Short mmCIF file of C-alpha atoms in Angstrom, two decimals:
data_model
loop_
_atom_site.label_atom_id
_atom_site.label_comp_id
_atom_site.label_asym_id
_atom_site.label_seq_id
_atom_site.Cartn_x
_atom_site.Cartn_y
_atom_site.Cartn_z
CA MET A 48 -54.22 -5.47 -8.89
CA SER A 49 -53.83 -1.90 -7.59
CA MET A 50 -52.18 -1.25 -4.26
CA SER A 51 -55.30 0.57 -3.09
CA SER A 52 -57.34 -2.62 -3.26
CA GLU A 53 -55.56 -4.19 -0.25
CA GLU A 54 -57.68 -4.71 2.86
CA GLU A 55 -57.25 -1.81 5.28
CA THR A 56 -58.81 -0.20 8.35
CA ASP A 57 -59.44 3.45 9.16
CA ILE A 58 -56.67 5.29 10.97
CA SER A 59 -56.52 8.44 13.03
CA GLU A 60 -54.70 11.68 12.23
CA SER A 61 -52.01 10.83 14.82
CA GLU A 62 -51.23 7.56 13.01
CA MET A 63 -50.94 9.14 9.55
CA GLU A 64 -47.15 9.69 9.70
CA GLU A 65 -46.49 6.05 10.62
CA TYR A 66 -49.00 4.95 7.96
CA ALA A 67 -47.22 7.12 5.35
CA ASP A 68 -43.85 5.59 6.28
CA THR A 69 -45.33 2.09 5.84
CA TRP A 70 -46.52 2.88 2.32
CA TYR A 71 -43.23 4.64 1.56
CA GLN A 72 -41.35 1.39 2.30
CA LYS A 73 -43.82 -0.65 0.20
CA LEU A 74 -43.35 1.68 -2.76
CA LYS A 75 -39.53 1.39 -2.47
CA GLU A 76 -39.81 -2.42 -2.55
CA SER A 77 -42.13 -2.36 -5.61
CA TYR A 78 -40.01 0.13 -7.57
CA GLY A 79 -41.30 0.77 -11.11
CA LYS A 80 -44.95 -0.27 -10.72
CA GLU A 81 -46.09 3.36 -10.88
CA LYS A 82 -44.43 3.83 -14.30
CA ILE A 83 -46.49 3.29 -17.48
CA SER A 84 -43.73 4.11 -20.00
CA GLY A 85 -40.50 6.10 -20.17
CA LYS A 86 -41.92 9.49 -19.03
CA VAL A 87 -45.53 8.59 -18.19
CA TYR A 88 -46.59 7.61 -14.65
CA ARG A 89 -49.79 6.60 -12.86
CA CYS A 90 -51.02 6.95 -9.30
CA PRO A 91 -51.08 3.48 -7.69
CA PHE A 92 -53.78 4.60 -5.24
CA CYS A 93 -56.29 6.13 -7.72
CA PRO A 94 -57.04 3.33 -10.24
CA GLY A 95 -60.64 4.40 -10.85
CA LYS A 96 -60.00 8.07 -11.52
CA LYS A 97 -60.50 9.58 -14.93
CA GLN A 98 -56.92 10.75 -15.27
CA GLN A 99 -54.55 7.76 -15.30
CA ALA A 100 -51.44 9.18 -17.04
CA TYR A 101 -49.27 11.82 -15.36
CA SER A 102 -45.93 13.39 -16.07
CA PHE A 103 -43.51 13.02 -13.20
CA HIS A 104 -44.00 16.57 -11.96
CA ASP A 105 -47.81 16.32 -12.31
CA LEU A 106 -47.74 13.13 -10.24
CA VAL A 107 -45.69 14.95 -7.56
CA GLN A 108 -48.28 17.75 -7.41
CA HIS A 109 -51.13 15.20 -7.34
CA SER A 110 -49.63 13.26 -4.43
CA TRP A 111 -48.89 16.43 -2.44
CA GLY A 112 -52.34 17.88 -3.11
CA VAL A 113 -54.18 14.76 -1.91
CA SER A 114 -51.94 14.41 1.18
CA THR A 115 -52.79 17.97 2.29
CA ALA A 116 -56.48 18.05 1.28
CA SER A 117 -58.77 18.33 4.30
CA SER A 118 -61.66 16.68 2.44
CA ARG A 119 -59.84 13.37 1.83
CA LYS A 120 -59.82 10.40 4.17
CA VAL A 121 -56.87 10.01 6.49
CA ASN A 122 -55.99 6.68 4.79
CA ASP A 123 -55.80 8.35 1.36
CA LYS A 124 -53.79 11.26 2.76
CA GLY A 125 -51.28 8.85 4.39
CA LYS A 126 -50.86 6.82 1.18
CA HIS A 127 -50.32 9.89 -0.96
CA LEU A 128 -47.91 11.36 1.60
CA GLY A 129 -45.85 8.14 1.34
CA LEU A 130 -46.04 8.41 -2.47
CA SER A 131 -44.83 12.03 -2.32
CA ARG A 132 -41.81 11.03 -0.23
CA TYR A 133 -41.05 8.12 -2.55
CA LEU A 134 -41.22 10.29 -5.68
CA ASN A 135 -38.95 13.00 -4.28
CA ASN A 136 -36.51 10.85 -2.30
CA ASP A 137 -36.08 7.79 -4.53
CA LEU A 138 -37.67 7.89 -7.97
CA LEU A 139 -36.22 11.32 -8.82
CA ARG A 140 -32.66 9.97 -8.29
CA LYS A 141 -33.16 6.43 -9.67
CA ASP A 142 -34.76 7.60 -12.92
CA SER A 143 -32.33 10.58 -13.22
CA ILE A 144 -35.20 12.83 -14.32
CA PRO A 145 -33.73 15.95 -16.03
CA MET A 146 -35.01 19.49 -15.66
CA SER A 147 -36.69 20.21 -19.01
CA ASP A 148 -36.98 23.67 -20.60
CA GLU A 149 -40.68 23.64 -19.75
CA MET A 150 -39.85 22.87 -16.15
CA LYS A 151 -37.27 25.68 -16.04
CA THR A 152 -39.91 28.10 -17.35
CA GLU A 153 -42.44 26.82 -14.86
CA LEU A 154 -40.01 27.19 -11.96
CA GLN A 155 -38.98 30.79 -12.70
CA PRO A 156 -39.66 33.03 -9.67
CA THR A 157 -42.66 35.35 -9.91
CA HIS A 158 -40.64 38.47 -9.02
CA HIS A 159 -40.79 41.19 -11.62
CA GLY A 160 -37.61 41.92 -13.51
CA ASN A 161 -36.20 38.41 -13.02
CA ASP A 162 -33.73 37.28 -15.70
CA VAL A 163 -30.66 35.07 -16.09
CA ASP A 164 -28.45 37.82 -14.64
CA GLU A 165 -30.26 37.98 -11.30
CA LYS A 166 -27.91 37.01 -8.47
CA TYR A 167 -28.73 34.00 -6.29
CA ALA A 168 -27.01 32.57 -3.25
CA PHE A 169 -24.95 29.66 -4.55
CA PRO A 170 -25.07 26.83 -3.52
CA TRP A 171 -28.85 27.32 -3.65
CA MET A 172 -30.29 28.48 -0.33
CA GLY A 173 -33.80 29.17 0.90
CA ILE A 174 -34.90 31.25 3.89
CA VAL A 175 -37.72 30.38 6.29
CA ALA A 176 -38.94 33.15 8.59
CA ASN A 177 -41.46 33.52 11.41
CA LEU A 178 -40.66 30.13 12.89
CA PRO A 179 -42.53 29.59 16.16
CA ILE A 180 -40.30 30.35 19.15
CA GLU A 181 -40.92 30.79 22.85
CA TRP A 182 -39.04 32.22 25.83
CA GLN A 183 -37.59 29.59 28.15
CA ASP A 184 -34.93 29.88 30.82
CA GLY A 185 -33.83 33.32 29.70
CA ARG A 186 -33.57 32.64 25.95
CA TYR A 187 -35.68 31.90 22.87
CA VAL A 188 -36.02 28.28 21.75
CA GLY A 189 -37.65 26.81 18.67
CA LYS A 190 -38.07 23.78 16.44
CA SER A 191 -34.92 21.85 15.45
CA GLY A 192 -33.48 21.98 11.95
CA SER A 193 -34.05 18.26 11.34
CA GLY A 194 -37.75 18.57 12.15
CA LEU A 195 -38.19 21.44 9.68
CA ARG A 196 -36.14 19.52 7.09
CA ASP A 197 -38.44 16.49 7.38
CA GLU A 198 -41.49 18.73 7.05
CA LEU A 199 -40.11 20.35 3.88
CA THR A 200 -39.09 16.95 2.50
CA SER A 201 -42.62 15.63 2.97
CA LYS A 202 -43.82 18.52 0.80
CA GLY A 203 -41.46 17.50 -2.00
CA PHE A 204 -38.78 20.22 -1.65
CA ASN A 205 -35.97 17.77 -0.72
CA PRO A 206 -33.67 20.07 1.28
CA GLN A 207 -30.23 18.75 2.21
CA ARG A 208 -29.99 20.52 5.57
CA VAL A 209 -31.77 23.22 7.57
CA HIS A 210 -29.69 25.62 9.70
CA PRO A 211 -31.66 27.53 12.37
CA LEU A 212 -30.11 30.98 12.96
CA TRP A 213 -29.21 31.88 16.52
CA ASN A 214 -28.11 35.12 18.12
CA TYR A 215 -27.32 36.24 21.64
CA LYS A 216 -31.05 36.02 22.54
CA GLY A 217 -31.32 32.44 21.31
CA HIS A 218 -33.35 31.19 18.38
CA SER A 219 -33.98 34.06 15.94
CA GLY A 220 -37.11 32.53 14.40
CA LYS A 221 -35.32 32.26 11.05
CA ALA A 222 -33.55 29.38 9.30
CA VAL A 223 -31.53 28.86 6.14
CA VAL A 224 -32.54 25.89 3.97
CA GLU A 225 -29.74 24.26 1.95
CA PHE A 226 -30.64 22.54 -1.35
CA GLU A 227 -28.62 20.27 -3.65
CA ASN A 228 -25.80 21.96 -5.56
CA ASN A 229 -27.26 21.14 -9.01
CA TRP A 230 -30.22 21.93 -11.23
CA ASN A 231 -32.50 19.59 -9.30
CA GLY A 232 -31.64 21.58 -6.19
CA PHE A 233 -32.44 24.82 -8.04
CA ALA A 234 -35.78 23.37 -9.17
CA ASN A 235 -36.62 22.38 -5.60
CA ALA A 236 -35.64 25.85 -4.34
CA ILE A 237 -37.93 27.57 -6.88
CA LYS A 238 -40.78 25.15 -6.03
CA PHE A 239 -40.15 25.97 -2.37
CA GLN A 240 -40.47 29.71 -3.09
CA LYS A 241 -43.52 29.39 -5.38
CA ASN A 242 -45.31 27.25 -2.81
CA PHE A 243 -44.96 29.98 -0.18
CA GLU A 244 -45.87 32.72 -2.67
CA SER A 245 -49.01 30.86 -3.77
CA GLN A 246 -50.19 31.00 -0.14
CA GLN A 247 -49.28 34.71 0.24
CA GLN A 248 -46.36 33.69 2.44
CA GLY A 249 -43.47 34.86 0.27
CA LYS A 250 -40.83 37.48 0.99
CA ARG A 251 -43.02 40.43 -0.02
CA ASP A 252 -45.77 39.15 2.23
CA TYR A 253 -43.28 38.75 5.08
CA LEU A 254 -42.08 42.35 4.67
CA SER A 255 -45.67 43.74 4.62
CA PRO A 256 -46.79 45.63 7.76
CA PRO A 257 -49.83 43.51 8.85
CA ASP A 258 -49.55 40.98 11.65
CA LYS A 259 -47.96 37.75 10.42
CA GLY A 260 -49.57 35.45 12.95
CA ASP A 261 -48.11 31.94 13.20
CA LYS A 262 -47.67 31.35 9.45
CA LEU A 263 -44.27 30.43 8.03
CA TYR A 264 -42.75 32.54 5.25
CA GLY A 265 -40.20 31.33 2.75
CA TRP A 266 -38.23 32.45 -0.31
CA VAL A 267 -35.02 31.80 -2.25
CA ALA A 268 -31.95 33.66 -0.99
CA LYS A 269 -30.76 36.32 -3.46
CA ALA A 270 -28.46 39.33 -3.60
CA ASP A 271 -30.56 41.53 -1.30
CA ASP A 272 -30.53 38.81 1.39
CA TYR A 273 -26.80 38.24 0.88
CA ASN A 274 -26.03 41.95 1.27
CA SER A 275 -28.41 42.55 4.17
CA SER A 276 -27.01 43.61 7.53
CA GLY A 277 -28.93 41.16 9.69
CA ILE A 278 -28.25 37.63 10.87
CA ILE A 279 -29.32 36.20 7.49
CA GLY A 280 -26.80 38.31 5.56
CA ASP A 281 -24.02 37.45 8.02
CA TYR A 282 -24.64 33.73 7.62
CA LEU A 283 -24.90 33.85 3.81
CA ARG A 284 -21.71 35.87 3.38
CA LYS A 285 -19.82 33.29 5.46
CA THR A 286 -21.11 30.20 3.63
CA VAL A 287 -22.10 30.99 0.02
CA ASP A 288 -21.37 33.19 -3.00
CA LEU A 289 -23.57 35.27 -5.29
CA LYS A 290 -23.98 33.95 -8.83
CA SER A 291 -26.43 34.42 -11.66
CA ILE A 292 -27.97 31.57 -13.63
CA SER A 293 -25.79 32.42 -16.62
CA GLU A 294 -22.68 32.40 -14.42
CA VAL A 295 -23.57 28.99 -12.98
CA GLU A 296 -24.19 27.63 -16.46
CA ALA A 297 -20.91 29.13 -17.72
CA GLU A 298 -18.98 27.68 -14.77
CA GLU A 299 -20.53 24.24 -15.31
CA LYS A 300 -19.70 24.47 -19.00
CA ARG A 301 -16.12 25.47 -18.18
CA LYS A 302 -15.78 22.60 -15.70
CA THR A 303 -17.23 20.19 -18.24
CA ASN A 304 -14.86 21.39 -20.96
CA SER A 305 -11.92 21.21 -18.56
CA LEU A 306 -12.92 17.71 -17.49
CA VAL A 307 -13.29 16.59 -21.10
CA SER A 308 -9.90 18.10 -21.95
CA ASN A 309 -8.23 16.48 -18.95
CA LEU A 310 -9.84 13.14 -19.74
CA SER A 311 -8.74 13.41 -23.36
CA ASN A 312 -5.16 14.16 -22.30
CA THR A 313 -5.25 11.32 -19.79
CA ILE A 314 -6.60 8.90 -22.38
CA GLU A 315 -3.91 9.95 -24.87
CA ALA A 316 -1.18 9.56 -22.22
CA LYS A 317 -2.54 6.15 -21.24
CA ARG A 318 -2.69 5.15 -24.90
CA ARG A 319 0.95 6.10 -25.45
CA SER A 320 1.93 4.37 -22.23
CA LEU A 321 0.03 1.27 -23.31
CA MET A 322 1.81 1.27 -26.67
CA GLU A 323 5.18 1.52 -24.89
CA ILE A 324 4.25 -1.33 -22.56
CA GLU A 325 3.06 -3.44 -25.50
CA SER A 326 6.36 -2.75 -27.27
CA LYS A 327 8.32 -3.76 -24.17
CA CYS A 328 6.16 -6.86 -23.79
CA ASN A 329 6.85 -7.81 -27.40
CA GLU A 330 10.59 -7.32 -26.86
CA THR A 331 10.43 -9.40 -23.69
CA SER A 332 8.47 -12.10 -25.51
CA MET A 333 11.08 -12.25 -28.27
CA SER A 334 13.86 -12.39 -25.67
CA ILE A 335 12.10 -15.23 -23.87
CA LYS A 336 11.66 -17.12 -27.15
CA ASN A 337 15.39 -16.74 -27.89
CA VAL A 338 16.28 -17.94 -24.39
CA MET A 339 13.99 -20.96 -24.74
CA ARG A 340 15.47 -21.78 -28.15
CA GLN A 341 19.02 -21.55 -26.77
CA ARG A 342 17.99 -23.71 -23.82
CA ASP A 343 16.55 -26.38 -26.13
CA GLU A 344 19.73 -26.35 -28.19
CA MET A 345 21.88 -26.72 -25.05
CA VAL A 346 19.74 -29.60 -23.78
CA GLN A 347 19.88 -31.36 -27.15
CA GLU A 348 23.66 -30.92 -27.38
CA TYR A 349 24.08 -32.16 -23.81
CA ASN A 350 21.94 -35.26 -24.47
CA GLU A 351 23.91 -36.04 -27.61
CA ASP A 352 27.19 -35.80 -25.66
CA LEU A 353 25.80 -38.06 -22.95
CA GLN A 354 24.69 -40.67 -25.50
CA ARG A 355 28.07 -40.52 -27.21
CA MET A 356 29.88 -41.06 -23.88
CA ALA A 357 27.61 -43.99 -23.04
CA LYS A 358 28.28 -45.62 -26.44
CA ASN A 359 32.04 -45.20 -26.05
CA ALA A 360 31.95 -46.76 -22.58
CA HIS A 361 29.87 -49.68 -23.88
CA ASP A 362 32.25 -50.29 -26.77
CA GLN A 363 35.26 -50.25 -24.45
CA LEU A 364 33.66 -52.71 -22.01
CA GLU A 365 32.70 -55.01 -24.87
CA LYS A 366 36.28 -54.93 -26.12
CA MET A 367 37.54 -55.81 -22.63
CA PHE A 368 35.14 -58.75 -22.38
CA LYS A 369 36.31 -60.05 -25.77
CA GLU A 370 39.94 -59.90 -24.61
CA GLN A 371 38.99 -61.82 -21.48
CA GLU A 372 37.19 -64.50 -23.48
CA LYS A 373 40.23 -64.80 -25.71
CA SER A 374 42.49 -65.29 -22.66
CA LYS A 375 40.11 -67.85 -21.20
CA SER A 376 40.13 -69.79 -24.48
CA TYR A 377 43.91 -69.76 -24.59
CA PHE A 378 44.26 -71.10 -21.04
CA GLU A 379 41.64 -73.75 -21.67
CA ALA A 380 43.46 -74.92 -24.79
CA ARG A 381 46.74 -74.90 -22.87
CA ARG A 382 45.19 -77.02 -20.11
CA LYS A 383 43.92 -79.57 -22.57
CA GLU A 384 47.30 -79.66 -24.28
CA LEU A 385 49.04 -80.36 -20.97
CA GLU A 386 46.53 -83.03 -20.06
CA LEU A 387 47.13 -84.66 -23.43
CA ARG A 388 50.87 -84.55 -22.91
CA GLU A 389 50.45 -86.05 -19.46
CA LYS A 390 48.35 -88.82 -20.90
CA GLU A 391 50.92 -89.47 -23.61
CA LEU A 392 53.73 -89.57 -21.05
CA VAL A 393 51.80 -91.98 -18.89
CA GLU A 394 51.06 -94.17 -21.89
CA ARG A 395 54.64 -94.17 -22.99
CA GLU A 396 55.81 -94.77 -19.39
CA ALA A 397 58.88 -92.84 -20.40
CA LEU A 398 58.59 -90.12 -17.93
CA ASN A 399 61.18 -89.91 -15.21
CA ASP A 400 60.65 -88.29 -11.87
CA ASN A 401 62.10 -84.95 -12.95
CA GLN A 402 59.85 -84.79 -15.99
CA ARG A 403 56.84 -85.80 -13.91
CA GLN A 404 57.62 -83.16 -11.27
CA GLU A 405 58.17 -80.52 -13.95
CA LEU A 406 54.91 -81.45 -15.59
CA HIS A 407 53.10 -81.40 -12.26
CA LEU A 408 54.59 -78.01 -11.41
CA LEU A 409 53.66 -76.66 -14.83
CA LYS A 410 50.14 -77.93 -14.37
CA GLN A 411 49.86 -76.26 -10.95
CA MET A 412 51.14 -73.00 -12.37
CA ASN A 413 48.62 -73.20 -15.18
CA GLU A 414 45.79 -73.87 -12.74
CA LYS A 415 46.96 -70.98 -10.59
CA ALA A 416 47.07 -68.73 -13.65
CA ALA A 417 43.55 -69.84 -14.53
CA MET A 418 42.41 -68.95 -11.01
CA GLU A 419 44.14 -65.60 -11.27
CA GLN A 420 42.42 -65.07 -14.60
CA LYS A 421 39.08 -65.87 -12.96
CA LYS A 422 39.80 -63.36 -10.20
CA LEU A 423 40.76 -60.82 -12.84
CA ASP A 424 37.44 -61.44 -14.59
CA GLU A 425 35.62 -60.84 -11.34
CA SER A 426 37.67 -57.68 -10.77
CA VAL A 427 36.74 -56.45 -14.23
CA LEU A 428 33.07 -57.12 -13.46
CA VAL A 429 33.40 -55.21 -10.19
CA LEU A 430 35.09 -52.34 -12.03
CA ALA A 431 32.32 -52.41 -14.62
CA GLU A 432 29.74 -52.25 -11.83
CA GLU A 433 31.63 -49.35 -10.24
CA GLN A 434 31.71 -47.63 -13.61
CA LYS A 435 27.97 -48.20 -13.98
CA LYS A 436 27.35 -46.69 -10.54
CA ALA A 437 29.59 -43.75 -11.39
CA LYS A 438 27.66 -43.26 -14.62
CA GLU A 439 24.39 -43.40 -12.69
CA THR A 440 25.73 -40.84 -10.21
CA LEU A 441 26.78 -38.66 -13.13
CA ARG A 442 23.35 -39.07 -14.69
CA GLN A 443 21.67 -38.07 -11.41
CA LYS A 444 23.90 -35.00 -11.20
CA ASN A 445 23.04 -34.16 -14.80
CA MET A 446 19.33 -34.48 -13.99
CA GLU A 447 19.82 -32.26 -10.96
CA LEU A 448 21.69 -29.78 -13.12
CA GLN A 449 18.84 -29.90 -15.66
CA LYS A 450 16.28 -29.21 -12.91
CA LYS A 451 18.36 -26.28 -11.64
CA LEU A 452 18.57 -24.98 -15.22
CA ASP A 453 14.79 -25.26 -15.61
CA LEU A 454 14.29 -23.52 -12.27
CA LYS A 455 16.69 -20.79 -13.38
CA GLN A 456 14.71 -20.32 -16.59
CA ALA A 457 11.45 -20.20 -14.58
CA LEU A 458 12.94 -17.57 -12.25
CA GLU A 459 14.12 -15.51 -15.22
CA LEU A 460 10.64 -15.70 -16.75
CA GLU A 461 9.07 -14.76 -13.41
CA ILE A 462 11.44 -11.78 -13.12
CA GLU A 463 10.49 -10.67 -16.64
CA ARG A 464 6.79 -11.02 -15.75
CA LEU A 465 7.18 -9.07 -12.49
CA THR A 466 9.16 -6.38 -14.31
CA GLY A 467 6.35 -6.04 -16.86
CA ALA A 468 3.73 -5.98 -14.09
CA MET A 469 5.71 -3.27 -12.28
CA GLN A 470 5.83 -1.18 -15.46
CA VAL A 471 2.07 -1.58 -15.93
CA THR A 472 1.43 -0.68 -12.28
CA LYS A 473 3.59 2.47 -12.56
CA HIS A 474 1.31 3.72 -15.33
CA MET A 475 -1.89 3.10 -13.39
CA GLY A 476 -1.59 6.30 -11.31
CA ASP A 477 -0.40 7.47 -7.90
CA GLY A 478 -3.13 6.08 -5.62
CA GLN A 479 -2.33 4.52 -2.26
CA GLU A 480 -3.42 1.05 -3.41
CA VAL A 481 -1.29 1.35 -6.56
CA LYS A 482 1.78 2.35 -4.50
CA LYS A 483 1.18 -0.54 -2.13
CA LYS A 484 0.86 -2.97 -5.03
CA LEU A 485 4.01 -1.51 -6.64
CA ASP A 486 5.97 -1.99 -3.38
CA GLU A 487 4.80 -5.61 -3.18
CA ILE A 488 5.88 -6.27 -6.78
CA GLU A 489 9.30 -4.64 -6.18
CA GLU A 490 9.83 -6.73 -3.03
CA SER A 491 8.85 -9.92 -4.87
CA LEU A 492 11.15 -8.95 -7.76
CA LYS A 493 14.04 -8.41 -5.33
CA GLU A 494 13.46 -11.85 -3.75
CA LYS A 495 13.31 -13.52 -7.18
CA LYS A 496 16.59 -11.87 -8.23
CA GLU A 497 18.26 -13.05 -5.01
CA GLU A 498 16.97 -16.58 -5.63
CA LEU A 499 18.29 -16.40 -9.19
CA GLU A 500 21.77 -15.30 -8.01
CA ALA A 501 21.89 -18.14 -5.45
CA LEU A 502 20.69 -20.61 -8.06
CA GLU A 503 23.31 -19.43 -10.57
CA ALA A 504 26.05 -19.94 -7.95
CA LEU A 505 24.74 -23.44 -7.12
CA ASN A 506 24.34 -24.26 -10.80
CA GLN A 507 27.93 -23.20 -11.48
CA THR A 508 29.15 -25.41 -8.60
CA LEU A 509 27.20 -28.41 -9.94
CA VAL A 510 28.56 -27.85 -13.45
CA VAL A 511 32.13 -27.78 -12.12
CA LYS A 512 31.57 -30.92 -10.03
CA GLN A 513 29.92 -32.71 -12.97
CA GLN A 514 32.80 -31.82 -15.27
CA MET A 515 35.35 -32.98 -12.67
CA ALA A 516 33.49 -36.27 -12.14
CA SER A 517 33.19 -36.82 -15.90
CA VAL A 518 36.92 -36.17 -16.40
CA GLU A 519 37.83 -38.43 -13.49
CA LEU A 520 35.61 -41.25 -14.79
CA ASN A 521 37.03 -41.01 -18.32
CA ASP A 522 40.63 -40.94 -16.99
CA ALA A 523 40.00 -43.95 -14.75
CA ARG A 524 38.36 -45.88 -17.61
CA LYS A 525 41.26 -45.10 -19.95
CA GLU A 526 43.90 -46.06 -17.35
CA LEU A 527 42.06 -49.30 -16.55
CA ILE A 528 41.86 -50.28 -20.21
CA ASP A 529 45.53 -49.46 -20.80
CA GLY A 530 46.54 -51.43 -17.72
CA MET A 531 44.45 -54.41 -18.73
CA LYS A 532 46.00 -54.40 -22.18
CA GLU A 533 49.46 -54.65 -20.59
CA ASN A 534 48.57 -57.37 -18.11
CA THR A 535 46.21 -59.67 -20.05
CA SER A 536 49.09 -61.49 -21.79
CA ARG A 537 49.61 -65.22 -21.78
CA ALA A 538 51.96 -64.96 -18.80
CA LEU A 539 50.81 -65.95 -15.33
CA ILE A 540 48.70 -63.23 -13.67
CA SER A 541 48.22 -62.55 -9.97
CA VAL A 542 45.16 -60.34 -9.24
CA LYS A 543 43.45 -59.67 -5.93
CA ARG A 544 39.64 -59.45 -5.83
CA MET A 545 38.51 -55.81 -5.68
CA GLY A 546 35.87 -56.62 -3.14
CA GLU A 547 38.63 -57.69 -0.78
CA LEU A 548 40.50 -54.38 -1.02
CA GLU A 549 40.40 -52.01 1.91
CA ASP A 550 39.55 -48.36 1.39
CA LEU A 551 42.53 -46.57 -0.13
CA ARG A 552 43.69 -43.15 1.00
CA ASN A 553 45.96 -40.60 -0.60
CA ASN A 554 48.38 -40.11 2.29
CA LYS A 555 50.26 -37.38 0.47
CA LEU A 556 47.13 -35.20 0.21
CA GLY A 557 45.53 -36.50 3.42
CA ARG A 558 42.19 -37.61 1.89
CA GLU A 559 40.39 -40.66 0.48
CA ALA A 560 41.75 -41.75 -2.92
CA THR A 561 39.69 -41.04 -6.03
CA LEU A 562 38.57 -43.76 -8.44
CA SER A 563 41.39 -42.90 -10.84
CA GLU A 564 44.01 -42.95 -8.05
CA GLY A 565 42.72 -46.32 -6.79
CA ILE A 566 42.91 -47.92 -10.23
CA THR A 567 46.46 -46.59 -10.71
CA TYR A 568 47.49 -48.05 -7.36
CA LEU A 569 45.99 -51.49 -8.18
CA LEU A 570 47.71 -51.61 -11.56
CA GLN A 571 51.03 -50.79 -9.91
CA GLN A 572 50.51 -53.61 -7.42
CA LEU A 573 49.66 -55.96 -10.30
CA LYS A 574 52.87 -55.05 -12.14
CA ALA A 575 54.94 -55.57 -8.97
CA SER A 576 53.38 -58.99 -8.37
CA LYS A 577 54.07 -59.99 -11.96
CA ALA A 578 57.71 -58.92 -11.65
CA LYS A 579 58.19 -61.02 -8.51
CA LYS A 580 56.83 -64.15 -10.20
CA ARG A 581 59.24 -63.78 -13.04
#
């Protein structure tokens, strides 16, 4: 359904501007409905007309012609005025419609002798003269530049700005119209001039002697305007230059070639930089792989050492338990032998008091030795438990050391990643956001390096403590085994339960005794007790 088929009511001339704005907004919201194909358009308000297909520029002329025709209804004029604004303000930019050769030919000024070497004010400028002014409060006043700009925009000329020219008397009745600084702006400027010339309101008409009345006159600013001695020439010389079409084209071509060359150089520099970064990334990746391989080898070697230590400790404890069982068997056999002898002596009734007392004393000593052996067994179990706890503590420290090592590796990888990111950021340019991002990466890299240094110091401390604990545990285990070998003979043994011992201190060094020092002290006490009993 065409837009013109919507229900509507008649409007007055005073409401036409508001009505045109309403249809302008509707056309913006329904962008594309006026297009038939790539370069062919239709009028959405004239569905029953004979001509349905327009070029873009024909559709612009159609919309402007209907909006200014006195014979058309006000509704039709308002719709087509909205269409004219939409075509010039929105569709021209959205569809990026180029200026064809035919259009360039069509838009050539009608002045005789015009060619590509004729000088124009650049950026493109138009001049409007004979603006209505009146004397108020001792000076001339006239219409504002924005009002004239809107009026010219509604006619499809799309000026950027309009600058009324003032002198000491006030408004001069003249204004300079500024167009876009491109070929679309040039096309609009030529259309602006041709429109005034077609109504006998061009520059030649303005300079003719007859009375000008209240009509506006307009033309494109050229060399004669630029070099004139009036207010127009003064303004143009301050704001624009003189250039011919060929000079503008040559300058655009030079800028394009320069831009292409600069972009090519930039792309080549970025490509080389990218290759360098890729090479550094590959080197970093290989370094990381080597570090990970070395780490895996260290972990495997450490685990093998830990398993070997655990097996040795287990074998030593098993050997100690076998020695204890052997001692227990010996004392049990000895007890049975003594009981048998006692029974034989009783049966024979040949024992005298001395023999009976000796036998009783021997029996008591044997029982006492058995009790001492039992206490020794309990002490060995306590020592085994202590050794187990020490091993567990060592294992916990090893796990902590492993975690610190993993954290160190993670920090090293993070530092490598941040270093690579910093290198990439340095090659991204010199913008403010890039510098800010680079500063953030450098600050994060500094913090990671400080964390790595602190972690390396802590890791070194843990390694030293772990090695000292491992050495102390092995020395204590060795000394305990050697001491037990000396004291688990068939002689009477006097051992105190370890649970009953008070905390030992190394008075010479003024600190609590280590496990190795405590075991040495207990073995010395055991030897002294054995010597006294002998």
